Coordinates of C-alpha atoms in Angstrom, one line a residue:
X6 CA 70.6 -150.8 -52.2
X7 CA 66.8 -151.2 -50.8
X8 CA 63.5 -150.2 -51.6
X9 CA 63.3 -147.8 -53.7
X10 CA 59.9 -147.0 -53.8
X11 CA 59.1 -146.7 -57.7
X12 CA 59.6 -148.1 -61.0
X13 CA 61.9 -146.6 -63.7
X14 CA 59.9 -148.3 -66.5
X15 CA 56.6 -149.6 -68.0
X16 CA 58.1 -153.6 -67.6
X17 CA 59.2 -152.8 -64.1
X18 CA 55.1 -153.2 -63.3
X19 CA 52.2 -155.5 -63.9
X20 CA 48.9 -155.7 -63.4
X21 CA 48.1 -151.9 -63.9
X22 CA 47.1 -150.5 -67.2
X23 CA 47.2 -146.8 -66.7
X24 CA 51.5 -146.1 -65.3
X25 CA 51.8 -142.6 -64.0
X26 CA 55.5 -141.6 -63.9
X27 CA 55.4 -138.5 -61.9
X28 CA 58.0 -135.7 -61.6
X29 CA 60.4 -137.7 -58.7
X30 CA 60.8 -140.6 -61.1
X31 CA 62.0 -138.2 -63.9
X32 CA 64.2 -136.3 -60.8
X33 CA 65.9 -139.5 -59.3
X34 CA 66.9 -140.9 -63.2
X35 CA 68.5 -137.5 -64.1
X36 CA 70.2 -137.7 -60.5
X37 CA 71.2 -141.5 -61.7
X38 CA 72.4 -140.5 -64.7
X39 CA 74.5 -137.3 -63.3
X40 CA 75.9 -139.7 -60.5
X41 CA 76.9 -142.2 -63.1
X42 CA 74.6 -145.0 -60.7
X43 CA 73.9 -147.7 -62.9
X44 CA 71.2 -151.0 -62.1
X45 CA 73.1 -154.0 -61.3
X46 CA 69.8 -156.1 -62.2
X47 CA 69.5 -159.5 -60.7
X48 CA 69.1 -163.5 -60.6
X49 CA 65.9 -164.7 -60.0
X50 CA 62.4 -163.3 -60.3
X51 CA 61.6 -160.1 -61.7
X52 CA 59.4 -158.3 -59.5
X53 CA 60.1 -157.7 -55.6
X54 CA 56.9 -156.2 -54.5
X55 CA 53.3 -158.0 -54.5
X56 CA 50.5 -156.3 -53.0
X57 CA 49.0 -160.0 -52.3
X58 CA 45.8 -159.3 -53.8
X59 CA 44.3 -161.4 -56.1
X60 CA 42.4 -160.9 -60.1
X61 CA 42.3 -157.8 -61.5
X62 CA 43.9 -156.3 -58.4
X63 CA 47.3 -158.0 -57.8
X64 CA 49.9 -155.7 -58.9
X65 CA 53.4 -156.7 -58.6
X66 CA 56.4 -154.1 -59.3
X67 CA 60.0 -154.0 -59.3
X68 CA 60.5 -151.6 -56.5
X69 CA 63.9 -153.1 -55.0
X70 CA 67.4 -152.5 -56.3
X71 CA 71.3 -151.8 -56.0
X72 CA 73.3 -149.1 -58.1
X73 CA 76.5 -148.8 -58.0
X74 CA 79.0 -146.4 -59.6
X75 CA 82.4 -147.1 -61.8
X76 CA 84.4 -147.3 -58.6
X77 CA 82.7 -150.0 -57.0
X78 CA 82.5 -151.9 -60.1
X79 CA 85.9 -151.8 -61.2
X80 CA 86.5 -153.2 -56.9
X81 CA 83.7 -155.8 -57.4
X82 CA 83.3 -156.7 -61.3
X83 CA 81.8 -159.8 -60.7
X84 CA 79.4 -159.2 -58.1
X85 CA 75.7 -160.8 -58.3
X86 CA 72.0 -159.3 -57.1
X87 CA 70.1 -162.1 -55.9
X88 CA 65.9 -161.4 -55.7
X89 CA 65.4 -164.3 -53.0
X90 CA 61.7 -165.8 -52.5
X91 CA 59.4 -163.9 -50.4
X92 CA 57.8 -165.5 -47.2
X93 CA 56.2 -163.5 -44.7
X94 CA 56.5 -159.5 -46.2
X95 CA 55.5 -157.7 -49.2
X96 CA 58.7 -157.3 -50.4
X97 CA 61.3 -160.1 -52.0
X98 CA 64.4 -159.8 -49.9
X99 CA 67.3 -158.7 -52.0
X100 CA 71.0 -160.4 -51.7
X101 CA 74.5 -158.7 -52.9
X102 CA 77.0 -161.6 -53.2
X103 CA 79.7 -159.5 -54.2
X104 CA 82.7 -162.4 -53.2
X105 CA 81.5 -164.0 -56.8
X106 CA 84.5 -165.2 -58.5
X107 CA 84.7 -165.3 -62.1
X108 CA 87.6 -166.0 -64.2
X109 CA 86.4 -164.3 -67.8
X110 CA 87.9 -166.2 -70.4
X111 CA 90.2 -163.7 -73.1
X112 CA 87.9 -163.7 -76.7
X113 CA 89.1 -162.1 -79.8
X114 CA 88.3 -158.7 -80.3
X115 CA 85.4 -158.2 -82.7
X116 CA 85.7 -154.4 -83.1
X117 CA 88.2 -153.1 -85.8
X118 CA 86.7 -149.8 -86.5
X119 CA 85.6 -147.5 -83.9
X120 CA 83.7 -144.8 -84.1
X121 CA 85.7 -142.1 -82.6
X122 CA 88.4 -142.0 -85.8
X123 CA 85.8 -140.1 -87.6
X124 CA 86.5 -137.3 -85.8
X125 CA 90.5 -137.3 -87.3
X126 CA 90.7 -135.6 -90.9
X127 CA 93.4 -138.4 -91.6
X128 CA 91.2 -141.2 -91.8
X129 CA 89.8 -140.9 -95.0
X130 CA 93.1 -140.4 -96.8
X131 CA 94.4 -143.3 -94.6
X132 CA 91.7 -146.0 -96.1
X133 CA 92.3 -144.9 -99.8
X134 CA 95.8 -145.2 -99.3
X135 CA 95.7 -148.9 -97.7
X136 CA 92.7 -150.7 -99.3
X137 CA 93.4 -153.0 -101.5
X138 CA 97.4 -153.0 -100.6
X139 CA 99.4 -156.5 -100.7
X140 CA 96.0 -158.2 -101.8
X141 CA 95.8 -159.8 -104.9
X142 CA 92.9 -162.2 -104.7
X143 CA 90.6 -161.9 -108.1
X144 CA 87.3 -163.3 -106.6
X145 CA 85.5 -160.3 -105.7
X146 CA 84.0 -161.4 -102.6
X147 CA 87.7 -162.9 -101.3
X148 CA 89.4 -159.8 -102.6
X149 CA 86.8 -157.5 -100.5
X150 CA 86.9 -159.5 -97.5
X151 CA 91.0 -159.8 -97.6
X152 CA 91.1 -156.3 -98.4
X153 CA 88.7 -155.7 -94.8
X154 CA 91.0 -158.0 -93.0
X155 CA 94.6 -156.2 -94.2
X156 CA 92.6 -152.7 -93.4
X157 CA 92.1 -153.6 -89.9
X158 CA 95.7 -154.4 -89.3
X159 CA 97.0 -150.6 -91.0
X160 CA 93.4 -148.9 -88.7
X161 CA 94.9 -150.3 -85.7
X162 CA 98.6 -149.6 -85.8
X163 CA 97.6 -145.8 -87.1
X164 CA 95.2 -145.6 -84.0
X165 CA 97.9 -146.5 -81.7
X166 CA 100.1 -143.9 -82.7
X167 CA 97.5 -141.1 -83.8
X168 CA 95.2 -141.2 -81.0
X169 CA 97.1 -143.7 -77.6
X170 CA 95.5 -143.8 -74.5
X171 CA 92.8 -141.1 -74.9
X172 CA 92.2 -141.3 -71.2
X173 CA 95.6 -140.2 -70.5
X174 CA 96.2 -137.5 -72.9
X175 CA 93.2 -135.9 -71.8
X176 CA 94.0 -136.2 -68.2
X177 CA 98.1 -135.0 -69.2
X178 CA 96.3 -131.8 -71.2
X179 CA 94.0 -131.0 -68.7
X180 CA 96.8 -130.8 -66.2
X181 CA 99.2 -128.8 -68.6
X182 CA 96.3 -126.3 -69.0
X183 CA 95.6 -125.8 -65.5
X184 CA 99.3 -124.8 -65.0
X185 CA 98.8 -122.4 -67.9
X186 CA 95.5 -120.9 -66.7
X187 CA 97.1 -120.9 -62.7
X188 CA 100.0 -119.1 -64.4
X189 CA 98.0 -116.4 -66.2
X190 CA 95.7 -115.7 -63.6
X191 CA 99.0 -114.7 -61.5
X192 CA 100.3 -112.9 -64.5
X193 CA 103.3 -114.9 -64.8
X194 CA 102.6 -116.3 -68.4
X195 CA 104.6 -115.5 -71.8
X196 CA 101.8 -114.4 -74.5
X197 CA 103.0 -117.7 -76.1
X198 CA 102.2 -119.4 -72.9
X199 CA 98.7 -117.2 -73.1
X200 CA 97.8 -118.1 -76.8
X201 CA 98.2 -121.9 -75.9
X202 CA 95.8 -121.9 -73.8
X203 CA 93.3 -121.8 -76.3
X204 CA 95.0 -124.6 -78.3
X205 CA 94.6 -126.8 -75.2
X206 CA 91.2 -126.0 -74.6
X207 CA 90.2 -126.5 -78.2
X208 CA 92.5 -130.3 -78.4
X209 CA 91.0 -131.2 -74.4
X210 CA 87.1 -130.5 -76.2
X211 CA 88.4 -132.8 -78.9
X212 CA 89.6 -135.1 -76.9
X213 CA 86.6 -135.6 -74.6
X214 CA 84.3 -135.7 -77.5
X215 CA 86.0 -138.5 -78.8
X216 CA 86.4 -140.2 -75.8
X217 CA 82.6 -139.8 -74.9
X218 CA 82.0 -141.5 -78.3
X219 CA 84.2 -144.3 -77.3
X220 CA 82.3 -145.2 -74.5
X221 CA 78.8 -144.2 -75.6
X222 CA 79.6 -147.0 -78.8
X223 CA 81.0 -149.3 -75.8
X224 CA 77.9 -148.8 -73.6
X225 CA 75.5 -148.7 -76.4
X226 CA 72.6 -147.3 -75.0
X227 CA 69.7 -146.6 -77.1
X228 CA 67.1 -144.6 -74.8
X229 CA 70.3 -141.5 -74.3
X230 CA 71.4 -139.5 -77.6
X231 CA 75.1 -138.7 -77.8
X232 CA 74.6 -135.0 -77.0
X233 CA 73.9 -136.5 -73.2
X234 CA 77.4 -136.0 -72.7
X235 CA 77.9 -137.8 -69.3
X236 CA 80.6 -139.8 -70.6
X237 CA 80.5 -141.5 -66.8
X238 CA 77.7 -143.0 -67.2
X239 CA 78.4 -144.9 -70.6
X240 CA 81.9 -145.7 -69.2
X241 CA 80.2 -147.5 -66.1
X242 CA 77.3 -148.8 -68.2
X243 CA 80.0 -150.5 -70.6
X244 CA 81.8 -152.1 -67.5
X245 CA 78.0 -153.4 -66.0
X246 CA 77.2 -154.6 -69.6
X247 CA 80.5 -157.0 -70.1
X248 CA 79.3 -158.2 -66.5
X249 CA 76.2 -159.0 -67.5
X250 CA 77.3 -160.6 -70.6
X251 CA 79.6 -163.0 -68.5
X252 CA 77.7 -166.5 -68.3
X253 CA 78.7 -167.3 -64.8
X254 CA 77.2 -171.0 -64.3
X255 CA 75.7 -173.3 -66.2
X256 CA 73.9 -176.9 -65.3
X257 CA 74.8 -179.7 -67.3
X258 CA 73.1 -183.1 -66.2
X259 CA 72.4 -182.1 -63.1
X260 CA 76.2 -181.3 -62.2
X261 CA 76.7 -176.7 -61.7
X262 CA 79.6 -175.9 -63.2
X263 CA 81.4 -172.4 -63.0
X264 CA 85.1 -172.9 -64.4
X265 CA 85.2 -171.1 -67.2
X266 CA 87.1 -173.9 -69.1
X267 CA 84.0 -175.9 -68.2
X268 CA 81.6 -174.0 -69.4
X269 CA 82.9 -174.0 -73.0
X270 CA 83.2 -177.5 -73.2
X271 CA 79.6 -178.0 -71.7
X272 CA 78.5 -175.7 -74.5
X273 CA 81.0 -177.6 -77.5
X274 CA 79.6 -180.9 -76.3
X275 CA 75.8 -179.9 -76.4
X276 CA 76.0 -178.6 -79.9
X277 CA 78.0 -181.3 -80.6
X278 CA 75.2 -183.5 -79.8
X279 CA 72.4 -181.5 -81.1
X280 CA 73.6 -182.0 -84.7
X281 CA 74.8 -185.3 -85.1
X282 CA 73.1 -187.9 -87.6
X283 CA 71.4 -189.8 -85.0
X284 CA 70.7 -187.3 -82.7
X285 CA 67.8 -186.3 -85.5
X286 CA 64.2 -187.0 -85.2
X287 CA 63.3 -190.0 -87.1
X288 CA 59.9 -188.8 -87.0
X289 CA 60.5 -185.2 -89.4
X290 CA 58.8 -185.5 -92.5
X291 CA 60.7 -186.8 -95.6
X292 CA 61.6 -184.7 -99.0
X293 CA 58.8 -187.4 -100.5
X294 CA 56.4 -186.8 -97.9
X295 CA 56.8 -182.9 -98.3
X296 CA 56.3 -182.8 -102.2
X297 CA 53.0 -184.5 -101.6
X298 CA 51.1 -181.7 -99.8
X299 CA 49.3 -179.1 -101.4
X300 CA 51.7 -175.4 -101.2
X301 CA 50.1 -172.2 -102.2
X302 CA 51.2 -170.7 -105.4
X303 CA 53.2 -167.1 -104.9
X304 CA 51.1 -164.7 -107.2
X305 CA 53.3 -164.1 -110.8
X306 CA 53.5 -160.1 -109.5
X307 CA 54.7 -161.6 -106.1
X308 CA 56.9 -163.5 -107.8
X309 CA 58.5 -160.7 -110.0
X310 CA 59.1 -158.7 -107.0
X311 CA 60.2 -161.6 -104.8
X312 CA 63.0 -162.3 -107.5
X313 CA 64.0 -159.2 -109.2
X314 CA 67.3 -157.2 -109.1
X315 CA 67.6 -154.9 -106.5
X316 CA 68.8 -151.9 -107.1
X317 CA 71.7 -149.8 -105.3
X318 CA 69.8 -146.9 -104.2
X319 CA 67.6 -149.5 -102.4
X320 CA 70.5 -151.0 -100.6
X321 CA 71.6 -147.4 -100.0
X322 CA 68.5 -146.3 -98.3
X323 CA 68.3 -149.7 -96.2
X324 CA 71.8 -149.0 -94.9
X325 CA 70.7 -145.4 -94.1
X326 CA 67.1 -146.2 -92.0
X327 CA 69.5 -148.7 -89.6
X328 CA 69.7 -147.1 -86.0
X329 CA 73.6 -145.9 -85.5
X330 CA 76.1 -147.4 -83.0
X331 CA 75.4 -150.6 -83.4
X332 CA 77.6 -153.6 -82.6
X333 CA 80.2 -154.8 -85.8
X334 CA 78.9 -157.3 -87.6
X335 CA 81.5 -160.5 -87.7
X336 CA 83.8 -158.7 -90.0
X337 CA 84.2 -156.0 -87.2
X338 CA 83.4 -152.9 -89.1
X339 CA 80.3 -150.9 -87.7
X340 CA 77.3 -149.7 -90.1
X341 CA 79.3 -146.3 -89.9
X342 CA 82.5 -147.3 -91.7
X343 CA 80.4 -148.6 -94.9
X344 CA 78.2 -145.3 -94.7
X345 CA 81.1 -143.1 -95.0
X346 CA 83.3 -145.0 -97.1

């Protein structure tokens, strides 16, 4: 935590059009990234350093920060940065308040497929076998969205038993293959015992891929590929980003609230407002009022294109130019699941 003495990206400065990132930059992110460190970001204003000049010569930067790594976030999950307002130095005074109590409030998981089953052979067979089973809806839209919800149920019950805790059967093969190895090096193992240790190196390289893909979809971090294989990092990055997702005070008619409870019924109650009858301006336009202005005509080719069929190989190739790892959309399948079956 403390002045760090450099920017990590282009928004991290203003007032200077030509940003040089020299080679320390590029050295202390790669150290970052090894470390697992991530940015804790902040409440307040976004830059900490002015050099107090003024026109075309103020620059201000983000040169200040914390980073922590996945121990100290897992101790103190809902600390807050603070960027505090800056009086008589250069520099914005920075403020950990890591005593910040909040009391997340359990939402229904979103997720149903994860990435990380792609890598068992059995899925496929497993999705062939169960879609469609026990529904019997005729619509075509109810009968696919039934047959998405009864899926989910059959993925997640399979998951448990095929794949557990991956965390823990890595760590329990990892330990099982030390023993092996200590016991070969000291030529006490069977040749059984010697040709299992390439079965547990082989199912520990599985395991960690898949876990890395667990936490890289959790984390999703678009400016690291996959084959960045610090799975550390995404794991701590997925922890920081359900932090920073928590909304941890609101003000509602002047009055702060921070109960969690609270919160949700400051947010039912203001869109409950927002869309009653009278709440609406009297003052929008009528449907009589609209018809009476002058619209531009769409052009008859416009229009053709505008309202034609599409075709599937259209809807194919849309589906393919989407960036991967995304969140689910509210059905809680990923992009992934549709591409590959």
């Amino acid at each position: 935590m403390g002045d760090f003495n450099c920017i990590e990206c282009q928004e991290d400065k203003t007032g200077e059009k030509n940003i040089n990132f020299g080679s320390a930059m590029k050295t202390f992110k790669e150290l970052k990234f090894e470390a697992g460190l991530i940015d804790l970001d902040f409440t307040g204003y976004k830059f900490t350093w002015c050099n107090n000049r003024h026109e075309d010569k103020r620059i201000m930067a983000r040169l200040d920060r914390m980073y922590a790594n996945g121990m100290w976030l897992s101790k103190y999950s809902s600390a807050i940065v603070y960027h505090l307002k800056r009086l008589a130095s250069d520099h914005r005074p920075i403020m950990l308040d890591s005593r910040c109590n909040i009391n997340p409030q359990n939402r229904e998981r979103r997720s149903i497929f994860e990435l990380y089953w792609l890598e068992s052979e059995d899925i496929a067979q497993l999705i062939k076998e169960n879609w469609g089973k026990n529904v019997n809806q005729r619509e075509k839209i109810e009968y696919f969205m039934n047959c998405l919800g009864s899926l989910g149920k059959d993925l997640r019950l399979w998951s448990k038993n095929c794949f557990g805790s991956l965390e823990k059967r890595l760590k329990d093969t990892l330990v099982e293959l030390e023993a092996l190895e200590t016991a070969d090096e000291q030529g006490l193992a069977t040749d059984a015992e010697i040709g299992n240790i390439q079965c547990l190196t082989n199912k520990a390289m599985t395991l960690n891929k898949q876990l890395h893909i667990k936490w890289w979809t959790k984390a999703r971090t678009r400016w690291i590929e996959m084959n960045d294989k610090n799975t550390k990092y995404f794991h701590n990055r997925s922890k920081f980003k359900r932090k920073k997702n928590t909304i941890t005070l609101i003000t509602e008619n002047g009055k702060d609230l921070s109960e969690t409870s609270h919160i949700i019924q400051a947010f039912e109650r203001w869109y409950m407002d927002l869309w009653k009858e009278d709440s609406i301006d009297q003052n929008l336009a009528s449907w009589d009022d609209l018809k009476l202005l002058k619209w531009r005509k769409v052009p008859n080719d416009s229009h053709t294109s505008l309202t034609r069929m599409f075709f599937e190989q259209e809807v194919v190739d849309a589906m393919n130019s989407l960036g991967k790892g995304k969140a689910p959309g509210p059905d809680g399948y990923s992009l992934e699941f549709y591409l590959n079956f």
